[in-house]
């Protein structure tokens, strides 16, 4: 049973995707109708080429998403993951999400595989850029907004996220790979398992002997890798799993 495996595990990895933030009102990418890539063209918004072609379109869209995150609150799934960190000797959260809801729920060790909406940098020289606390109030989808200029070199500031065609941050990927190889249990929550290399982490953990537990309301590409598949919403199933495992 997944609760017994969780209770027995000393080293745990929680791999999260957009589904973990869905109950906070943050859109996922691929859910029918509501997913961002169902409503917006990824090739116009999430590639280096798109930014070079139309920086204001891309910057405005990411500022709209950042504003949504700033207005959102962590949900019971984020809070259960933070609580789990206090129950097991070593827990690493590896997230594909670019929001900061895990941190705001109290998770201390969060590896951001796909970067962060809150850490933009210069497109040219990679210097970090300090964002103003309040982004402009944006309509649905954002409006075109010229990106700020880098104080060091004058280049355009870009969102601090990983775009299609870009490599993952090397340190984050190394840390995630190590944690997945070393863990006794990997819990994959709210991810379609379609984007690699993040999607390869459950299989890596399994090859190294870990128990893989999956939480998702619908079947995913990762189901075949998991010993236990829990079908439902993260905000309901994660607190219930903790309750059964630890009382
Ligand atoms: P997806 O949108 O591909 O998948 C979200 C998953 O969450 C789906 O399998 C949903 O069924 C599930 N889901 C929805 N609501 C849920 C809930 N309440 N509880 C649990 N699960 C729920 O998002 P990701 O797998 O995170 O990359 O996508 C991976 C990457 O693709 C993203 O990080 C992003 C995107 O392009 C970059 O931005 C680099």
Coordinates of N, CA, C and O in Angstrom, one line a residue, residues 120-130 147-158:
X120 N 13.6 36.7 -13.4 CA 14.0 37.0 -14.8 C 15.5 37.4 -14.9 O 16.2 37.7 -13.8
X121 N 16.0 37.3 -16.1 CA 17.4 37.7 -16.3 C 17.6 38.3 -17.6 O 16.7 38.2 -18.5
X122 N 18.8 38.9 -17.8 CA 19.1 39.5 -19.1 C 19.2 38.5 -20.2 O 19.8 37.4 -20.0
X123 N 18.5 38.7 -21.4 CA 18.6 37.7 -22.5 C 20.1 37.7 -23.0 O 20.5 36.6 -23.4
X124 N 20.8 38.8 -22.9 CA 22.2 38.8 -23.5 C 23.2 38.4 -22.5 O 24.1 37.6 -22.9
X125 N 23.2 39.0 -21.3 CA 24.4 38.7 -20.4 C 24.0 37.9 -19.2 O 24.8 37.6 -18.3
X126 N 22.7 37.5 -19.1 CA 22.2 36.6 -18.0 C 22.2 37.2 -16.6 O 22.0 36.6 -15.6
X127 N 22.5 38.6 -16.5 CA 22.4 39.2 -15.2 C 21.0 39.1 -14.6 O 20.1 39.3 -15.4
X128 N 20.9 38.8 -13.3 CA 19.5 38.8 -12.7 C 18.9 40.2 -12.7 O 19.6 41.2 -12.7
X129 N 17.6 40.2 -12.8 CA 16.9 41.5 -12.8 C 15.9 41.5 -11.6 O 15.1 40.5 -11.4
X130 N 15.9 42.6 -10.8 CA 15.0 42.6 -9.7 C 13.6 43.2 -10.1 O 13.5 44.3 -10.6
X147 N 9.8 44.7 -22.4 CA 10.6 44.1 -21.3 C 11.5 45.2 -20.7 O 12.0 46.1 -21.5
X148 N 11.8 45.2 -19.4 CA 12.8 46.1 -18.9 C 14.1 45.9 -19.5 O 14.4 44.8 -20.1
X149 N 15.0 46.8 -19.3 CA 16.4 46.7 -19.9 C 17.3 46.3 -18.7 O 17.2 46.7 -17.6
X150 N 18.4 45.6 -19.1 CA 19.4 45.2 -18.1 C 20.2 46.3 -17.7 O 20.7 47.1 -18.5
X151 N 20.4 46.5 -16.3 CA 21.2 47.6 -15.8 C 22.6 47.5 -16.2 O 23.4 48.5 -16.3
X152 N 23.1 46.3 -16.4 CA 24.5 46.1 -16.7 C 24.9 46.3 -18.2 O 25.8 47.0 -18.5
X153 N 24.1 45.7 -19.1 CA 24.5 45.8 -20.5 C 23.4 46.4 -21.4 O 23.7 46.6 -22.6
X154 N 22.2 46.7 -20.9 CA 21.2 47.3 -21.7 C 20.4 46.3 -22.5 O 19.5 46.7 -23.2
X155 N 20.7 45.0 -22.4 CA 19.9 44.0 -23.1 C 18.5 43.9 -22.6 O 18.2 44.4 -21.5
X156 N 17.7 43.2 -23.3 CA 16.3 43.0 -22.9 C 16.2 41.9 -21.8 O 16.9 40.9 -21.9
X157 N 15.4 42.2 -20.8 CA 15.2 41.2 -19.7 C 14.2 40.2 -20.2 O 13.1 40.5 -20.8
X158 N 14.5 38.9 -19.9 CA 13.6 37.8 -20.3 C 13.1 37.1 -19.1 O 13.7 37.1 -18.0

